[in-house]
CSV table of C-alpha atoms in Angstrom, one decimal:
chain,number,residue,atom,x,y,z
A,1,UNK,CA,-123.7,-49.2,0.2
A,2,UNK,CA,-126.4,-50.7,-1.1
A,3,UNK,CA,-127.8,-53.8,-1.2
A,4,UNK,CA,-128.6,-56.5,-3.9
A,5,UNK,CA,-132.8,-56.3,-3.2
A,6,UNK,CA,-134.8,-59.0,-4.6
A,7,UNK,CA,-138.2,-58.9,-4.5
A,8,UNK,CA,-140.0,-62.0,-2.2
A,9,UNK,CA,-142.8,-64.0,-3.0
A,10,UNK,CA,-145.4,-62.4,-0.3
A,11,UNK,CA,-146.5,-66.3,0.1
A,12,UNK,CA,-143.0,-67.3,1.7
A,13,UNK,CA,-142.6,-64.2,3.0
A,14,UNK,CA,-142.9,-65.9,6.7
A,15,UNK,CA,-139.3,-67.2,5.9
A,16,UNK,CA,-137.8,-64.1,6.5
A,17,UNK,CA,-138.7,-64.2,9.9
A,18,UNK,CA,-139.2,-67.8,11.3
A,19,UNK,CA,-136.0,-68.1,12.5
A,20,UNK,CA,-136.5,-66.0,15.3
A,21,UNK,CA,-134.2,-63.3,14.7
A,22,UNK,CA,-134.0,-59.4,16.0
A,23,UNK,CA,-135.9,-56.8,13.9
A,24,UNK,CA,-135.8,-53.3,13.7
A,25,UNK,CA,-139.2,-51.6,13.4
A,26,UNK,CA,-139.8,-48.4,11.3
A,27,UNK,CA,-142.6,-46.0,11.4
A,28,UNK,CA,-143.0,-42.9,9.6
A,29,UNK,CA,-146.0,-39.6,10.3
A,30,UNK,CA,-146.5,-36.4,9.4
A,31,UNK,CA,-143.0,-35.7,8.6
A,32,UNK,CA,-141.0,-37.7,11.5
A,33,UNK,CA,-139.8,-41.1,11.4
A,34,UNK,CA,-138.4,-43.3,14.2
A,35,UNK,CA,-136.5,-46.9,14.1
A,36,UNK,CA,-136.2,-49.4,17.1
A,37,UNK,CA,-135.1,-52.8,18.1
A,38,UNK,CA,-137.0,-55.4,19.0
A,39,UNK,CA,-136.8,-59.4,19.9
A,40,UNK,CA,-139.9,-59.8,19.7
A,41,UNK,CA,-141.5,-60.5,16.6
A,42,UNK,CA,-142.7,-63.4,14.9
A,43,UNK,CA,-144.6,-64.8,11.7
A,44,UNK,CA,-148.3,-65.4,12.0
A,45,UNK,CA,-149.9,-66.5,8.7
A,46,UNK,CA,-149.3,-67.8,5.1
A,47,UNK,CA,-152.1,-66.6,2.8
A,48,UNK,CA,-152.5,-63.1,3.5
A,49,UNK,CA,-148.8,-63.2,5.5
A,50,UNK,CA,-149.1,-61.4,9.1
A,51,UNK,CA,-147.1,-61.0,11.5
A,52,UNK,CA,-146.8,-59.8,15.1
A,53,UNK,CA,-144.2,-57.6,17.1
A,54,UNK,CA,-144.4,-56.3,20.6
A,55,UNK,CA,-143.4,-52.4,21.2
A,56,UNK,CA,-143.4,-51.2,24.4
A,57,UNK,CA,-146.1,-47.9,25.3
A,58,UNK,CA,-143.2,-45.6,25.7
A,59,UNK,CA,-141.9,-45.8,22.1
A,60,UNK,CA,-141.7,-43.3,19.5
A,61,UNK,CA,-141.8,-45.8,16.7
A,62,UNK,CA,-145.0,-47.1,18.6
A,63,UNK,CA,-146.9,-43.6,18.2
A,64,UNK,CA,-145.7,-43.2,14.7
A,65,UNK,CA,-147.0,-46.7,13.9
A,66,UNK,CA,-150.3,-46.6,15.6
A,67,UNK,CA,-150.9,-42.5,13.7
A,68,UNK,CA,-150.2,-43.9,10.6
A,69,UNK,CA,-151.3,-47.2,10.5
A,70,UNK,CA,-148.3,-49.1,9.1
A,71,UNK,CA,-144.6,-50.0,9.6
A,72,UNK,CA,-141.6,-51.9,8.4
A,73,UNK,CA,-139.7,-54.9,9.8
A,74,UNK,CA,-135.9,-55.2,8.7
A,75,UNK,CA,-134.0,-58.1,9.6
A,76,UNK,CA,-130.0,-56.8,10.5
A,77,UNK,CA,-127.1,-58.3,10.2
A,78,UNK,CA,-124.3,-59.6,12.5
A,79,UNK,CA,-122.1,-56.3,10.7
A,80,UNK,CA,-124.8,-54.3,12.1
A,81,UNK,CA,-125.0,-55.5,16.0
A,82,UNK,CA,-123.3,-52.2,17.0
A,83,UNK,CA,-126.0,-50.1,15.9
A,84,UNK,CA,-129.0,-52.5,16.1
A,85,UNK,CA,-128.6,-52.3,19.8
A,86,UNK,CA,-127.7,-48.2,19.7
A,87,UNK,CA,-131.0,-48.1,18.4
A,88,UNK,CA,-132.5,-50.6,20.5
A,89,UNK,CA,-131.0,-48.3,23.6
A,90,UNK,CA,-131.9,-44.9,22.8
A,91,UNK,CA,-134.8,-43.1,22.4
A,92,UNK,CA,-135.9,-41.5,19.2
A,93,UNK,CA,-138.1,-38.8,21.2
A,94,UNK,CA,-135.6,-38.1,23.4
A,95,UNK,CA,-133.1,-36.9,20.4
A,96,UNK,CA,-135.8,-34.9,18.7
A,97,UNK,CA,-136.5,-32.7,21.9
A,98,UNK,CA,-132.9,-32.5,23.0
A,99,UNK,CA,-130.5,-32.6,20.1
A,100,UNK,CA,-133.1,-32.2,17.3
A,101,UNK,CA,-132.4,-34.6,14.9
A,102,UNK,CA,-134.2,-38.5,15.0
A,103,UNK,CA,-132.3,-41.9,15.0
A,104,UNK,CA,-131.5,-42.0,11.5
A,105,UNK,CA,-129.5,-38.5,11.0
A,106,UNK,CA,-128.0,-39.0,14.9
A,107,UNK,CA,-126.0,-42.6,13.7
A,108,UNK,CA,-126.0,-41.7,9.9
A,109,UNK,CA,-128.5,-44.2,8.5
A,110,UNK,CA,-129.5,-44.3,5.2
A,111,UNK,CA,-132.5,-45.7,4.1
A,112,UNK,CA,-134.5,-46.4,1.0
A,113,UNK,CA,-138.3,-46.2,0.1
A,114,UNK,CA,-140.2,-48.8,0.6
A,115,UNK,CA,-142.9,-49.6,-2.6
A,116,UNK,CA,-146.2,-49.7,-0.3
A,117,UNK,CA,-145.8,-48.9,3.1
A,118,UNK,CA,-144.3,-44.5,3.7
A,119,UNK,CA,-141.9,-46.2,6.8
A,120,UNK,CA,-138.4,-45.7,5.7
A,121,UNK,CA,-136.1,-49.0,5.4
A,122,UNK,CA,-132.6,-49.3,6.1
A,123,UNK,CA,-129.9,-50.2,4.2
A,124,UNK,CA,-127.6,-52.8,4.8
A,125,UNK,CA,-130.2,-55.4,6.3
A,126,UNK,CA,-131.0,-59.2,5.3
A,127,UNK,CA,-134.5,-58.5,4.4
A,128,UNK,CA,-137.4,-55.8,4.7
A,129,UNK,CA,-140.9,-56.5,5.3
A,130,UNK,CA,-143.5,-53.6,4.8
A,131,UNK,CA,-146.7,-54.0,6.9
A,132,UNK,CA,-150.0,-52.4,6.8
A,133,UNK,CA,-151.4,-52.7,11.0
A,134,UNK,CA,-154.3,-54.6,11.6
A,135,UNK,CA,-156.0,-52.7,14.4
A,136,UNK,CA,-156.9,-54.7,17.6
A,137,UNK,CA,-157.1,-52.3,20.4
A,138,UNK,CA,-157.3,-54.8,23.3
A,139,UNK,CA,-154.1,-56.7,22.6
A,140,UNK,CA,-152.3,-53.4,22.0
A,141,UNK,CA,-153.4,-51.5,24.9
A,142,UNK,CA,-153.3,-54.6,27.0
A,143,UNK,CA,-150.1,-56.4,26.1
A,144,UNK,CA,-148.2,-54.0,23.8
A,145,UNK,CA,-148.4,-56.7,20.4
A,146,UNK,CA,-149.4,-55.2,16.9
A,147,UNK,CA,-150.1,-57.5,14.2
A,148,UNK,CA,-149.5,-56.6,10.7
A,149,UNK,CA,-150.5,-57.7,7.0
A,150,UNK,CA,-147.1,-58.0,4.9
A,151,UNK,CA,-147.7,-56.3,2.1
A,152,UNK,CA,-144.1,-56.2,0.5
A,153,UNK,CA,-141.5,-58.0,1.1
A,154,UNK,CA,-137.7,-57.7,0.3
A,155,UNK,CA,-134.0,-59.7,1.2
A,156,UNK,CA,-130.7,-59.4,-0.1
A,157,UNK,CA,-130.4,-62.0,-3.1
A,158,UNK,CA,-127.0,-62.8,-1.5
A,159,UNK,CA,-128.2,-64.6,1.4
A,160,UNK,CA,-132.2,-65.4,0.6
A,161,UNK,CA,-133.1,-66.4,-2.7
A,162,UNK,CA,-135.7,-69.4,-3.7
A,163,UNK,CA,-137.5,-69.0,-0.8
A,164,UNK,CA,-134.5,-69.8,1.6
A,165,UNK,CA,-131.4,-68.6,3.5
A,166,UNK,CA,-127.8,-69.6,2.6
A,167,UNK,CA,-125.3,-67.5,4.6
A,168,UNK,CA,-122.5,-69.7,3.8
A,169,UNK,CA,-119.5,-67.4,2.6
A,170,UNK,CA,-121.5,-64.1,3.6
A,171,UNK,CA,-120.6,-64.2,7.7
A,172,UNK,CA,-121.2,-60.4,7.6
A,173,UNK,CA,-125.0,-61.0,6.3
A,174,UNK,CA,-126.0,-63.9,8.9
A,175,UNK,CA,-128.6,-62.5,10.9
A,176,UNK,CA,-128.7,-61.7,14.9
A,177,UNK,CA,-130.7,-63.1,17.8
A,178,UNK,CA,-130.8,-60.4,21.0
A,179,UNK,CA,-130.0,-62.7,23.9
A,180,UNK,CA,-129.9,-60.1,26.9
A,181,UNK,CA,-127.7,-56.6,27.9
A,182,UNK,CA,-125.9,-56.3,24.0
A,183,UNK,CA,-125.5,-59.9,24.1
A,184,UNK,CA,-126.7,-61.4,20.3
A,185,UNK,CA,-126.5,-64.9,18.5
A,186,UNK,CA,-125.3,-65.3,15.1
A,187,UNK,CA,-127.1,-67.9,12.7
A,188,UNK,CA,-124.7,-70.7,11.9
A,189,UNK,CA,-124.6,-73.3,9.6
A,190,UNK,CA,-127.6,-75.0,8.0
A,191,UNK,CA,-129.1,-78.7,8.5
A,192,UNK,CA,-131.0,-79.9,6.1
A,193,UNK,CA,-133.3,-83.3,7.5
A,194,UNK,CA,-133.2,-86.5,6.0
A,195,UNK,CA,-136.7,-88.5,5.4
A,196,UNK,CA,-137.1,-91.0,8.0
A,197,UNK,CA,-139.0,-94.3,7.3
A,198,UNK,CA,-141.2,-95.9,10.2
């Protein structure tokens, strides 16, 4: 199924991901592509956006990302916890030398073209943020963090619109924090702050 895609401002695209929740990484190269979880990943700038994302040495989607240069972040949903931790749990370069086949066509994925970035996106997320890398060798090598310049981003118009979430009456959209061993937080309900006078 596919979902209502609304292009975001690239200026609040931090939004997407300030609330700290699990991303799946894509990379694409030279005809494969591989998709991964991670908890790690965070907003760095406004104006141009960046962010960063830790990948382990031993990924596939790591050596994808650092051939070709750029990725995509996709924030899932609580209706995709199942399969955001299969893919956090397995290895794409395992499947390709054993079984043949990557990630996407082992669980059935689909996906969609992204409109800068050649990493596939998958359907069915919260939002999508395409990234070109911004090389810096030491941190990479050293503590396994990339940092990227968002340069696209998308979200499902039923749950971010205006520059903000609102979940309420979409339970199925609210997006996941990994806690530990397949064990996720959902987003709740949202507080809004009231001015406070001195």
């Amino acid at each position: 199924m596919t979902s209502p895609r609304v292009g975001v401002d690239l200026a609040k695209a931090y939004r997407l991901l300030n609330h700290g929740p699990t991303v799946l990484v894509s990379a694409a190269h030279d005809g494969q592509r591989n998709i991964m979880a991670a908890a790690w990943a965070m907003p760095l700038d406004f104006a141009p956006p960046k962010v960063a994302v830790v990948l382990d040495k031993a990924t596939w989607t790591r050596r994808l990302l650092e051939a070709s240069g750029e990725f995509a972040l996709q924030v899932p949903t609580v209706g995709q916890v199942d399969i955001t931790q299969a893919l956090g749990s397995s290895s794409g370069l395992t499947m390709r030398e054993q079984q043949g086949v990557d990630k996407f066509a082992a669980y059935g994925l689909q996906t969609f073209a992204g409109s800068v970035v050649g990493a596939p996106l998958l359907e069915g997320c919260a939002a999508w943020l395409e990234c070109r890398l911004l090389p810096e060798p030491a941190i990479q090598a050293g503590y396994d963090l990339f940092l990227g310049e968002v340069v696209a981003a998308h979200a499902d118009s039923r749950v971010f619109s205006e520059g903000r979430w609102h979940f309420t009456g979409h339970d199925s959209l609210r997006t996941i924090h990994h806690v530990a061993g397949g064990h996720f937080l959902v987003d709740g309900d949202t507080v809004d702050a009231k001015p406070l006078t001195p």
